[in-house]
PDB file of C-alpha atoms and ligand atoms in Angstrom:
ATOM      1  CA  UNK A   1     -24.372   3.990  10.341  1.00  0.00           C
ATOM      2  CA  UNK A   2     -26.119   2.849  13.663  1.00  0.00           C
ATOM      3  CA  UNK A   3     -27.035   6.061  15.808  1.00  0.00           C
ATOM      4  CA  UNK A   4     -24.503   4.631  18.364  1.00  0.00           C
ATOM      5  CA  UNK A   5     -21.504   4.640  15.437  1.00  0.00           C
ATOM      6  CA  UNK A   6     -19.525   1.716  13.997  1.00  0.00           C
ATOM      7  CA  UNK A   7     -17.182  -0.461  15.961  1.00  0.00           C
ATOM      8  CA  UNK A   8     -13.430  -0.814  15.183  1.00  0.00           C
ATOM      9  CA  UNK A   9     -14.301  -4.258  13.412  1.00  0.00           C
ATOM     10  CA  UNK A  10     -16.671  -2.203  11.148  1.00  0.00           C
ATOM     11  CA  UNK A  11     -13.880   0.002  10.006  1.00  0.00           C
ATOM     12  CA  UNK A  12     -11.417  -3.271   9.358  1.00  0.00           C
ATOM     13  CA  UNK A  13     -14.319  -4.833   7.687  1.00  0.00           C
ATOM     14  CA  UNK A  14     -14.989  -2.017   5.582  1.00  0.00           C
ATOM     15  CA  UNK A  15     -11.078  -2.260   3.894  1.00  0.00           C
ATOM     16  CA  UNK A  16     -11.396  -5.929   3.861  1.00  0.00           C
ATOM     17  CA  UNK A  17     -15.091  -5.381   2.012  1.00  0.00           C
ATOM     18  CA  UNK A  18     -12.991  -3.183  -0.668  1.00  0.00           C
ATOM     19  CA  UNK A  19     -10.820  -6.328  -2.061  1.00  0.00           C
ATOM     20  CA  UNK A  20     -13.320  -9.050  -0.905  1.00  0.00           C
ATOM     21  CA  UNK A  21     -11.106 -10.069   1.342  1.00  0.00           C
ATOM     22  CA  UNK A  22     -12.366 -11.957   4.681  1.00  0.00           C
ATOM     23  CA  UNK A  23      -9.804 -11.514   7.189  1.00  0.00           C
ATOM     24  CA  UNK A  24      -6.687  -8.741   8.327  1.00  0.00           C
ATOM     25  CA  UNK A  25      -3.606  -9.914   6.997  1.00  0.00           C
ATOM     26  CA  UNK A  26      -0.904  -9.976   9.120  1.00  0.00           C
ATOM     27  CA  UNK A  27       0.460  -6.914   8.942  1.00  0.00           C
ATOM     28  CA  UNK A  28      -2.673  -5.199  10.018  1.00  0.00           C
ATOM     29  CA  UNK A  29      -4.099  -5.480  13.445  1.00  0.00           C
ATOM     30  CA  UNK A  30      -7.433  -3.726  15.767  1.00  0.00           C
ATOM     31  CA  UNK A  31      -4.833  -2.888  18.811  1.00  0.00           C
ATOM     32  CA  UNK A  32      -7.647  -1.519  20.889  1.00  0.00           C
ATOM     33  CA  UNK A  33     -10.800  -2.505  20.222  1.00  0.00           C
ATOM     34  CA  UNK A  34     -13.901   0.499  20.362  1.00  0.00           C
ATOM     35  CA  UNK A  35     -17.299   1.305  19.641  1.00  0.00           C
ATOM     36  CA  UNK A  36     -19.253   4.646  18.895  1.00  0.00           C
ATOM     37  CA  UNK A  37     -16.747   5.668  16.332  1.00  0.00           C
ATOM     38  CA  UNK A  38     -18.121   8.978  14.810  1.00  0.00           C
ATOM     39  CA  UNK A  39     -14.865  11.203  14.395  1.00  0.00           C
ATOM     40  CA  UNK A  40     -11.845   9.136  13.440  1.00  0.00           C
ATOM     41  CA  UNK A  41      -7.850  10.286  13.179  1.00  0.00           C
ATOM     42  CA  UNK A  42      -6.792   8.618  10.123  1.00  0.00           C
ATOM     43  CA  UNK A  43      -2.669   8.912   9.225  1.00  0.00           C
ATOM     44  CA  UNK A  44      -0.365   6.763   7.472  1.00  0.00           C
ATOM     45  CA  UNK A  45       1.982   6.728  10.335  1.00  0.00           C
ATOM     46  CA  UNK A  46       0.624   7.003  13.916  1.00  0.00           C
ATOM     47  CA  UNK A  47       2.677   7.360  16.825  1.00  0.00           C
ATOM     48  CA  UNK A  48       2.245   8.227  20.645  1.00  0.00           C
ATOM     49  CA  UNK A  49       1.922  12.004  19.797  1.00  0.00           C
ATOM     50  CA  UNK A  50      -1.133  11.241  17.318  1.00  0.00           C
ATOM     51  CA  UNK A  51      -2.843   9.341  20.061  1.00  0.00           C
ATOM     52  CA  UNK A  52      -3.068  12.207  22.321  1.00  0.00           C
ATOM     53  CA  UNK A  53      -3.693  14.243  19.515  1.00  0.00           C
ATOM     54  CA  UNK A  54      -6.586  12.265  18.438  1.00  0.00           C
ATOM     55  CA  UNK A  55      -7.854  12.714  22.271  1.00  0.00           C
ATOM     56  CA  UNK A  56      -7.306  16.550  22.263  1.00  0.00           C
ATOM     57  CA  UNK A  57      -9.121  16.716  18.851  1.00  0.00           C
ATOM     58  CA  UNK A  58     -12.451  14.735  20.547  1.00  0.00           C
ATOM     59  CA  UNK A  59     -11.809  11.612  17.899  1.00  0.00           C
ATOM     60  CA  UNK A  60     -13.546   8.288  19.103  1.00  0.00           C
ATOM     61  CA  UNK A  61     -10.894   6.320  17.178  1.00  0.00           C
ATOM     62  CA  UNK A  62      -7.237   6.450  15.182  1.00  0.00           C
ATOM     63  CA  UNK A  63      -6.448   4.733  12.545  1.00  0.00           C
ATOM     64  CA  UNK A  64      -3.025   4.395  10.869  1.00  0.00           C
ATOM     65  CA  UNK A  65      -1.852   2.548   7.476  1.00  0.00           C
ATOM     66  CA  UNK A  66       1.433   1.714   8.354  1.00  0.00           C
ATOM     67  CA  UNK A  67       1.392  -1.408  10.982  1.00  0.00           C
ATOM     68  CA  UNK A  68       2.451  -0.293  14.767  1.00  0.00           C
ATOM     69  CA  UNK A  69       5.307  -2.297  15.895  1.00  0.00           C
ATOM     70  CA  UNK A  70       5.076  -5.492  14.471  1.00  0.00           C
ATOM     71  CA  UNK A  71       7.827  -6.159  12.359  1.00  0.00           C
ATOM     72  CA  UNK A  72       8.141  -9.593  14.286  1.00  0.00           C
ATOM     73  CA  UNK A  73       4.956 -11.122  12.443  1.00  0.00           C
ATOM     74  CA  UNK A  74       4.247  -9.264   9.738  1.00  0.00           C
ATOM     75  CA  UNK A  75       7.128 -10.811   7.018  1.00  0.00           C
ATOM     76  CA  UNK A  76       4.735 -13.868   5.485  1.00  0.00           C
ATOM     77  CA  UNK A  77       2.575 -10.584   4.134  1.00  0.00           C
ATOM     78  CA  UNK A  78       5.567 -10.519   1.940  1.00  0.00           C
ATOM     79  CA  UNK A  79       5.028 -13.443   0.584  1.00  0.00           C
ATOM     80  CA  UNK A  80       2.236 -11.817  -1.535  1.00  0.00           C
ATOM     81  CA  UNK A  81       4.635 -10.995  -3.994  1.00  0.00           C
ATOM     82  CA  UNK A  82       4.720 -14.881  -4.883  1.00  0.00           C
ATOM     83  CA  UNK A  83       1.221 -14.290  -5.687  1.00  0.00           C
ATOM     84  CA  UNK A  84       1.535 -11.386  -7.946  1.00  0.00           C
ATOM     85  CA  UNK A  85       4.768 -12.967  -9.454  1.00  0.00           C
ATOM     86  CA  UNK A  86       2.642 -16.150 -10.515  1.00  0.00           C
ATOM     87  CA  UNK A  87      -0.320 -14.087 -11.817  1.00  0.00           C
ATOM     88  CA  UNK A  88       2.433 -12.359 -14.721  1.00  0.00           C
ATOM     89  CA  UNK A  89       2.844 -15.373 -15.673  1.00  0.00           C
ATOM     90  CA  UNK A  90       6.504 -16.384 -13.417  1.00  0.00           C
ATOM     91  CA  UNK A  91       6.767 -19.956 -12.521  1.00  0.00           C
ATOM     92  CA  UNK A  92       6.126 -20.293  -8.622  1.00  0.00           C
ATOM     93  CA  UNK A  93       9.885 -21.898  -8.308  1.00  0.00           C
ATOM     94  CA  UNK A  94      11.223 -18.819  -9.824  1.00  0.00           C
ATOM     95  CA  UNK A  95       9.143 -16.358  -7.678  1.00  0.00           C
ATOM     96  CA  UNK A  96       9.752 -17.978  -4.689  1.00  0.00           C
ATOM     97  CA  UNK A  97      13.603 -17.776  -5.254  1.00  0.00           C
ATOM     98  CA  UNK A  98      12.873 -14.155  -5.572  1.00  0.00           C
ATOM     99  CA  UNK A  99      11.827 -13.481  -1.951  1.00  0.00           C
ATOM    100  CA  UNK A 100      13.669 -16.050  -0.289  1.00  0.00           C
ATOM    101  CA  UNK A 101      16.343 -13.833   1.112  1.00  0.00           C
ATOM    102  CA  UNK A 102      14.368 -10.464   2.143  1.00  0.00           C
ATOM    103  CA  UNK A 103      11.879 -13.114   4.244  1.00  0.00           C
ATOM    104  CA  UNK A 104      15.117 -14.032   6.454  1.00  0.00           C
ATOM    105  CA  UNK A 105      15.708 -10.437   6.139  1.00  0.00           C
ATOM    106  CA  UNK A 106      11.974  -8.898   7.787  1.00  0.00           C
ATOM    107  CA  UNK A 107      12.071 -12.148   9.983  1.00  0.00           C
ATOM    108  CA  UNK A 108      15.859 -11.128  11.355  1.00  0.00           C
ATOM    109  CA  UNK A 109      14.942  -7.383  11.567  1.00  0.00           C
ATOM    110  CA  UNK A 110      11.396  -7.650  13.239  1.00  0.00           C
ATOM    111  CA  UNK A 111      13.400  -8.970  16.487  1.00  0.00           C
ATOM    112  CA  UNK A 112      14.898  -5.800  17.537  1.00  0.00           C
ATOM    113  CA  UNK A 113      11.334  -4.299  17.303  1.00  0.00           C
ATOM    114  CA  UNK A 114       9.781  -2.535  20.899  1.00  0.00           C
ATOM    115  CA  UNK A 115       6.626  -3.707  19.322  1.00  0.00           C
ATOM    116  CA  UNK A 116       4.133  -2.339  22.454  1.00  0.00           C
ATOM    117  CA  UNK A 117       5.360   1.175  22.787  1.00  0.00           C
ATOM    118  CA  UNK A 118       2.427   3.190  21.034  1.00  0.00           C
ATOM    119  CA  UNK A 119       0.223   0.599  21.529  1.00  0.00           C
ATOM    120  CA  UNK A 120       0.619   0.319  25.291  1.00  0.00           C
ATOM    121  CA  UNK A 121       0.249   4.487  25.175  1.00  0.00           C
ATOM    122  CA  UNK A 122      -3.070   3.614  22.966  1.00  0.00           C
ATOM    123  CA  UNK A 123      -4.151   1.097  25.813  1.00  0.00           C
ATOM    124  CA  UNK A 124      -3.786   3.358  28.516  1.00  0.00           C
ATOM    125  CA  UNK A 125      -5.382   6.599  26.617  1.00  0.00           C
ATOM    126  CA  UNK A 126      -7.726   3.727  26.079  1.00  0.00           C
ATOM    127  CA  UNK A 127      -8.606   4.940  22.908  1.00  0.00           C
ATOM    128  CA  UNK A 128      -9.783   2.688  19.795  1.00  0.00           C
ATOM    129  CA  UNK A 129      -6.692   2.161  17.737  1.00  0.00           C
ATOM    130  CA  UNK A 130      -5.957   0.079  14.735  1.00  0.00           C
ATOM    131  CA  UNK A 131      -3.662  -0.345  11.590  1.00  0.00           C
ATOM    132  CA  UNK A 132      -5.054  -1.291   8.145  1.00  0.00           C
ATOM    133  CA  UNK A 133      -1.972  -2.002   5.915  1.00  0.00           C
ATOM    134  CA  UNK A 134      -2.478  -4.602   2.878  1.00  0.00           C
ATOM    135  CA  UNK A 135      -6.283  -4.511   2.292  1.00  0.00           C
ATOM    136  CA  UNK A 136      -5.529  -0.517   1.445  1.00  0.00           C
ATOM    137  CA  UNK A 137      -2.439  -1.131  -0.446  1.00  0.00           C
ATOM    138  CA  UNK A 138      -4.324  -3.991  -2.437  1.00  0.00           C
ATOM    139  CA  UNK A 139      -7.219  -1.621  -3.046  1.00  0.00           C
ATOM    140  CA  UNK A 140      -4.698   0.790  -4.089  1.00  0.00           C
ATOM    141  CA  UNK A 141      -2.527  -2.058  -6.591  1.00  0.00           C
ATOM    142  CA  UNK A 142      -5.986  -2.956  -8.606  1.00  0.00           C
ATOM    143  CA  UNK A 143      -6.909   1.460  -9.288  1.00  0.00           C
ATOM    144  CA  UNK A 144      -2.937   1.786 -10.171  1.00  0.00           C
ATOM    145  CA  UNK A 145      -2.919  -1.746 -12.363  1.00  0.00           C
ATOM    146  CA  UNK A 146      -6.608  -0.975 -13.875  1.00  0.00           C
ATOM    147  CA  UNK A 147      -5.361   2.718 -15.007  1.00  0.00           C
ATOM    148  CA  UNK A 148      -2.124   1.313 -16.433  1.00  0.00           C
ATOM    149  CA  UNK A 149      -4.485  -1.697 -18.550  1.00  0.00           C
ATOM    150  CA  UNK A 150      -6.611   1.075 -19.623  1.00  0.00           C
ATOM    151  CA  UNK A 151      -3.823   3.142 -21.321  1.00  0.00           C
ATOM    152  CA  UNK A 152      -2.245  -0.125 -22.436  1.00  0.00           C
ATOM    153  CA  UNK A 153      -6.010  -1.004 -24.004  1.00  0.00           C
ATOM    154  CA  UNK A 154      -5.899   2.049 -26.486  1.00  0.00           C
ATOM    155  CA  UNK A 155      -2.130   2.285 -27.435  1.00  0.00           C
ATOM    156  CA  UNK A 156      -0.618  -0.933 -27.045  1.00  0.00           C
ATOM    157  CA  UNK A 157       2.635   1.100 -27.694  1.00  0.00           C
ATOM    158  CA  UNK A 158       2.513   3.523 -24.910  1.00  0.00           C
ATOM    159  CA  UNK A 159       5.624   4.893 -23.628  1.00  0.00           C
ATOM    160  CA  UNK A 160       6.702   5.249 -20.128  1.00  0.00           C
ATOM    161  CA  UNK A 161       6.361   8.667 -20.049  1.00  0.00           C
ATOM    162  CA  UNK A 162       2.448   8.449 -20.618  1.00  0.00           C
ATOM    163  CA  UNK A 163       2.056   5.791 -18.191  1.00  0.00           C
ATOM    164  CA  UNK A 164       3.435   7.778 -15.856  1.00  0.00           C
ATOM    165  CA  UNK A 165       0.993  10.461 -17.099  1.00  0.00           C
ATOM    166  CA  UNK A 166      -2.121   8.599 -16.403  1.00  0.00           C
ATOM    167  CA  UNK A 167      -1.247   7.374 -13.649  1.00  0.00           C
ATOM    168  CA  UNK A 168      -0.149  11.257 -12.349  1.00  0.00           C
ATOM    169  CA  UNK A 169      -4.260  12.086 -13.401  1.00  0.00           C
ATOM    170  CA  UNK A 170      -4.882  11.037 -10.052  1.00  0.00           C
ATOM    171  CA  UNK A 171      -5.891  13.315  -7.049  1.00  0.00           C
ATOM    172  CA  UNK A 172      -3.283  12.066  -4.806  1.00  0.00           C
ATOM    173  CA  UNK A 173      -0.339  12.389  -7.448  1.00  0.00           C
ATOM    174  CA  UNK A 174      -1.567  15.943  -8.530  1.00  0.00           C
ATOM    175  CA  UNK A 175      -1.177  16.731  -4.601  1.00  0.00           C
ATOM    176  CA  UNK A 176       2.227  15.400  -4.117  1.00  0.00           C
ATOM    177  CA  UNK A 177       5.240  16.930  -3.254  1.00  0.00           C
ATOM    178  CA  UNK A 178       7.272  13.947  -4.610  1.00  0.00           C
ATOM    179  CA  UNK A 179       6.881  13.420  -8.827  1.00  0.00           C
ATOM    180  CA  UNK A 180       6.329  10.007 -10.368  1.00  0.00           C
ATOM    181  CA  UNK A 181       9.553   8.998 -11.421  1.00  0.00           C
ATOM    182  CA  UNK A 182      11.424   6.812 -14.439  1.00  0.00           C
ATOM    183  CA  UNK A 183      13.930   5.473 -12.762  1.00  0.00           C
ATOM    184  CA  UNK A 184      15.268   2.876 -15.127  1.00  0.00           C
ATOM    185  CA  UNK A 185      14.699   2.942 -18.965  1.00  0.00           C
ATOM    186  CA  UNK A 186      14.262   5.712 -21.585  1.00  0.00           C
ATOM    187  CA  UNK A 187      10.732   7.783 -21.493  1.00  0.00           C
ATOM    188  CA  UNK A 188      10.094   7.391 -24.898  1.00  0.00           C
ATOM    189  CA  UNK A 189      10.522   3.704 -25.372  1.00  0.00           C
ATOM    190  CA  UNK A 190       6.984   1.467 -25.299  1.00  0.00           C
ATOM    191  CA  UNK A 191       6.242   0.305 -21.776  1.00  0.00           C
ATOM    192  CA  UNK A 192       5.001  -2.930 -23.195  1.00  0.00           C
ATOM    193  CA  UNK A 193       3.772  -5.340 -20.751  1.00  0.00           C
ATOM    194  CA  UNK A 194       3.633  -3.529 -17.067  1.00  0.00           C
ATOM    195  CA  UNK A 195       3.253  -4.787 -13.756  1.00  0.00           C
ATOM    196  CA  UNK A 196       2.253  -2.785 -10.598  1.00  0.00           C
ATOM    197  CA  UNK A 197       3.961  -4.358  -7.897  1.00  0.00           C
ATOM    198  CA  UNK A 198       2.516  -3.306  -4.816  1.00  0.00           C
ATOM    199  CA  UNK A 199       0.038  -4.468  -1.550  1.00  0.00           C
ATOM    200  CA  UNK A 200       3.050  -7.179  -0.668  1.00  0.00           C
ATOM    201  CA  UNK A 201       4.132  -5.384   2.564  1.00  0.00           C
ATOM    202  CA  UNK A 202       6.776  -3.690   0.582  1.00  0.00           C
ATOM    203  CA  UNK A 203       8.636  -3.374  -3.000  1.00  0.00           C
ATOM    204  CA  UNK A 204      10.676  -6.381  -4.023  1.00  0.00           C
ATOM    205  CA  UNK A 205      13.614  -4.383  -4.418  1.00  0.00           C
ATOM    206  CA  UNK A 206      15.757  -5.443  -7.241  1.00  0.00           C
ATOM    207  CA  UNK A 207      15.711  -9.262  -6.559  1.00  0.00           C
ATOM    208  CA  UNK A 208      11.841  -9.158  -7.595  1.00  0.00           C
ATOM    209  CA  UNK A 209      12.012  -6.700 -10.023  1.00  0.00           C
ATOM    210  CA  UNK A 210      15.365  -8.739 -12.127  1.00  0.00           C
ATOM    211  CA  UNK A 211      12.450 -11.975 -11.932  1.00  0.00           C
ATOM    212  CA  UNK A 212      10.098  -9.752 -13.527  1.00  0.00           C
ATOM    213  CA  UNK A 213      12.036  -8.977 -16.596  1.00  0.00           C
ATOM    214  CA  UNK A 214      13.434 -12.263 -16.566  1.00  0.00           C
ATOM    215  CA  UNK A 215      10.252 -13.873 -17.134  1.00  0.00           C
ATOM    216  CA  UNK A 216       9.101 -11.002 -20.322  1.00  0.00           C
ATOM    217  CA  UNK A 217       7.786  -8.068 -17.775  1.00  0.00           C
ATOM    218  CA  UNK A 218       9.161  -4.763 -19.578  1.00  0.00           C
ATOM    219  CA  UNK A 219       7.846  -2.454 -17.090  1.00  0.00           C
ATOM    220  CA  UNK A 220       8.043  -2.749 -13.485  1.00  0.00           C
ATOM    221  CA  UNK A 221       5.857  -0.503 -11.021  1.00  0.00           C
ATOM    222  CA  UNK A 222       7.306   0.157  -7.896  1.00  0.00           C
ATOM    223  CA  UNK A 223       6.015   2.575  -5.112  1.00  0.00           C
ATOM    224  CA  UNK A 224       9.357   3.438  -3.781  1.00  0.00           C
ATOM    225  CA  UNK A 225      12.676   1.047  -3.720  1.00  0.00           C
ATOM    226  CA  UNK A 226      16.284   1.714  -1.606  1.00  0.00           C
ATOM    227  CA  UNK A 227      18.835   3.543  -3.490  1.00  0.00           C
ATOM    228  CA  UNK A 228      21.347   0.969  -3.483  1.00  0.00           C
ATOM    229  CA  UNK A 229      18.375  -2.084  -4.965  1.00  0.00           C
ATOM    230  CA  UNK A 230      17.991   0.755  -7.890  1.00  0.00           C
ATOM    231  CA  UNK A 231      21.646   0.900  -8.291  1.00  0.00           C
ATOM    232  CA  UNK A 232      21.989  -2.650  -8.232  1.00  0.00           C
ATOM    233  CA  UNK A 233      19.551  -2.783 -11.541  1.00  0.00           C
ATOM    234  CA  UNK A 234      21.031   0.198 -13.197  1.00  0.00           C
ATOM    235  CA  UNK A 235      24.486  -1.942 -13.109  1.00  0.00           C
ATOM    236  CA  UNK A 236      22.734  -4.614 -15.171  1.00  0.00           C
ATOM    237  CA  UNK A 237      21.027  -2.386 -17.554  1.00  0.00           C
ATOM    238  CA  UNK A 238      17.998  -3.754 -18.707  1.00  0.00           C
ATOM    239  CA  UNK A 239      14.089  -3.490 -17.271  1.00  0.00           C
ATOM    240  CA  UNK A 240      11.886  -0.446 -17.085  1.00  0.00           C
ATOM    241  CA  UNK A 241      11.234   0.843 -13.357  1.00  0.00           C
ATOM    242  CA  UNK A 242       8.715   3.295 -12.569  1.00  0.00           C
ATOM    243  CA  UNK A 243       8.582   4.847  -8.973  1.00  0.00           C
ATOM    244  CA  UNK A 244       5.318   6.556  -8.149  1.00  0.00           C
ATOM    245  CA  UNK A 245       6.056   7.499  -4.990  1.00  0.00           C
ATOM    246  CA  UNK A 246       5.463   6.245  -1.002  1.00  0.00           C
ATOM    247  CA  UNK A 247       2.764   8.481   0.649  1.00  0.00           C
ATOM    248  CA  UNK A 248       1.140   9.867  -2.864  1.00  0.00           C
ATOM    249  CA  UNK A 249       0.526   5.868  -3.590  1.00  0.00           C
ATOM    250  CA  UNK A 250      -0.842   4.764  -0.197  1.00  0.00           C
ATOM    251  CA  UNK A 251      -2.946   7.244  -0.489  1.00  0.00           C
ATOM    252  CA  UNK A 252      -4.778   6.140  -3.987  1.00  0.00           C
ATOM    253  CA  UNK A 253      -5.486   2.656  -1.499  1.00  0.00           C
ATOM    254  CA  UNK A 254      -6.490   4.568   1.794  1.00  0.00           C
ATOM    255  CA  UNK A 255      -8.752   7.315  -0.140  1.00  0.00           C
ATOM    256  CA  UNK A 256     -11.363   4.558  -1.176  1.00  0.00           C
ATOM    257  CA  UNK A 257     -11.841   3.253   2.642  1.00  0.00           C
ATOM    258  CA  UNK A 258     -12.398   7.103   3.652  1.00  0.00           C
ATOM    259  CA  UNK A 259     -14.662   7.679   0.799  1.00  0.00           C
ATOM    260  CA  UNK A 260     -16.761   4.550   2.231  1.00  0.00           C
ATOM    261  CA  UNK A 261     -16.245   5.553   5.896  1.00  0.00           C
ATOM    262  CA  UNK A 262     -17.477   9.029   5.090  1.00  0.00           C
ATOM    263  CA  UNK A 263     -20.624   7.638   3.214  1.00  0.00           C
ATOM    264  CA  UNK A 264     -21.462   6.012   6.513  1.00  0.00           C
ATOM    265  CA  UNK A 265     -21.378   9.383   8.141  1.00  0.00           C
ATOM    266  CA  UNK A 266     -18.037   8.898   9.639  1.00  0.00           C
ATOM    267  CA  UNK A 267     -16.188  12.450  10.334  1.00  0.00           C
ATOM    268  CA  UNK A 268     -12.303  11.889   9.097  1.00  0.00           C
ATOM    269  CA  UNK A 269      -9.611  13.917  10.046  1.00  0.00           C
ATOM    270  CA  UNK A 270      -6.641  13.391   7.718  1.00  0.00           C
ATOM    271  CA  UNK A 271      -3.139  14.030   9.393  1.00  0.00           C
ATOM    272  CA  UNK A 272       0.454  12.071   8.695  1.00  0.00           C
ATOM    273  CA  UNK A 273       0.503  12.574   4.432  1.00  0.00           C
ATOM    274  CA  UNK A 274      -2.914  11.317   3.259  1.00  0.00           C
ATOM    275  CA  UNK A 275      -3.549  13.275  -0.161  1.00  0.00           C
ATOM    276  CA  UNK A 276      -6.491  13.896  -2.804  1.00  0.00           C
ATOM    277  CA  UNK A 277      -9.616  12.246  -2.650  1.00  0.00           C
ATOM    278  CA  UNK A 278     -10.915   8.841  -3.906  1.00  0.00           C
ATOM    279  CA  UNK A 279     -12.754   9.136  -7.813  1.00  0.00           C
ATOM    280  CA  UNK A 280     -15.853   7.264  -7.680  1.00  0.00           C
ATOM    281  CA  UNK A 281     -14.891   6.780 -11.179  1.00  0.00           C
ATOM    282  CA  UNK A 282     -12.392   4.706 -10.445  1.00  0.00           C
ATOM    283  CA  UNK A 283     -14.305   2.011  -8.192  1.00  0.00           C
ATOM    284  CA  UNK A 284     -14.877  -0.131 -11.207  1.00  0.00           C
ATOM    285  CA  UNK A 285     -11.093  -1.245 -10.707  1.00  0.00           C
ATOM    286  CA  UNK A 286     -11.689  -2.479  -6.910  1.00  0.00           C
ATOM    287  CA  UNK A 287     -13.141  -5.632  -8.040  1.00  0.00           C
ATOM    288  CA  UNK A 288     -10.086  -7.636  -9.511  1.00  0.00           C
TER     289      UNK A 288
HETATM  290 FE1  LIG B 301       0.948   1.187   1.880  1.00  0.00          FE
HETATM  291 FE1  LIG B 302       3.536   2.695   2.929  1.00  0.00          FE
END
């Protein structure tokens, strides 16, 4: 770090530097831009309270995961689930079909937003405030998806249940309040071929999931889903759904950016659900 601290763009470029990624997708966003960041307020949600908090507490900068008002430009970042569709092998017609209706969906909700109320409070606290969303949650797809390979690598006919062991080895699950859950299928039965579905704004709900198993998935990998998506599969019977759970699993992707903030000589004070700590062991999964 530079005697004089990193900038706000240093800590976005720092997530973006953990996927390879070159700029914020749209769901994440520097609000107020600062400099001389030494002590940083890092939650998953941040709201006006935090802000002051973050003043009270002498931090040069907050930082939350979850984006701050700005449902009304944030719904192509769901369009990333096209992406992950197409790399298990679903045909881009099919995938696309898949997210056509929750786009109109985000696009229709993000209207009724008040999408300046923190940030305005941020503005006039003038204190350096920004959101880093999908470059965690991405960083936090490729640990989940490389642990899952891994098991898959040395029994081919892993069950569900001991996926959802290894991926419950982790800090952040071992912390949780919340359990990693099978929420559709038996947990004995192999989870054959698995995808973690996550980093695409949010889970695909059933409509992404049925494409999944339509197109020889077994095992889906959600984060969290709505009650009435899940029941919507259970009617139909067939798939394997995992839930790992919300805050547990954004914090496997934040961990990694605090671990590299901290390296810097960053001070972090974790508030708003951020659990366990990032395993340098697991870095060799960043990369794809
Ligand atoms: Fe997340
Ligand atoms: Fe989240």
């Amino acid at each position: 770090m530079s005697p004089h601290g990193l900038t706000t763009e240093d800590l976005a470029t720092i997530a973006l530097d953990l996927v390879g990624w070159s700029e914020l997708p749209l769901d994440s966003a520097i609000y107020v831009p600062g400099q001389g960041i030494r002590r940083v307020l890092v939650g998953i949600d941040i709201g006006t309270a935090e802000l002051l908090l973050a003043r009270q507490l002498g931090c040069d900068a907050v930082v939350a995961h979850h984006p701050v008002g700005m449902r009304h430009r944030m719904a192509p970042v769901y369009r990333r689930h096209v992406e992950l569709m197409m790399a298990h092998g679903i045909p881009r017609e099919a995938a696309e079909a898949a997210i056509r209706e929750r786009i109109e969906e985000l696009e229709t909700a993000g209207h009724a937003d008040n999408y300046d109320h923190v940030v305005s409070v941020a503005r006039l606290l003038n204190i350096p405030f920004l959101n880093l969303h999908a470059p965690c949650d991405e960083a936090g797809r490729r640990i989940l998806q490389g642990i899952i390979n891994e098991t898959l690598a040395r029994n081919p006919r892993v069950s569900l249940r001991e996926i959802a062991e290894a991926l419950g080895q982790l800090s952040e699950f071992q912390e949780a309040e919340t359990s990693i859950r099978i929420a559709l299928g038996e947990p004995d039965a192999p989870a054959g071929k698995v995808a973690m579905v996550h980093g695409a704004l949010t889970n695909g709900g059933y409509a992404v999931a049925r494409t999944y198993f339509d197109h020889g998935i077994d095992t889906v990998v959600y984060i969290h889903i709505a009650p009435g998506e899940l029941a919507r599969l259970r009617r139909e019977g067939r798939g394997q759904l995992l839930i790992t759970g919300h805050i547990a699993s954004d914090s496997v992707g934040i961990n990694p950016w605090i671990a590299e903030l901290e390296a810097r000589g960053v001070e972090v004070i974790r508030i708003s659900g951020i659990l366990g700590r990032f395993d340098p062991a697991n870095r060799r999964f960043l990369k794809s």
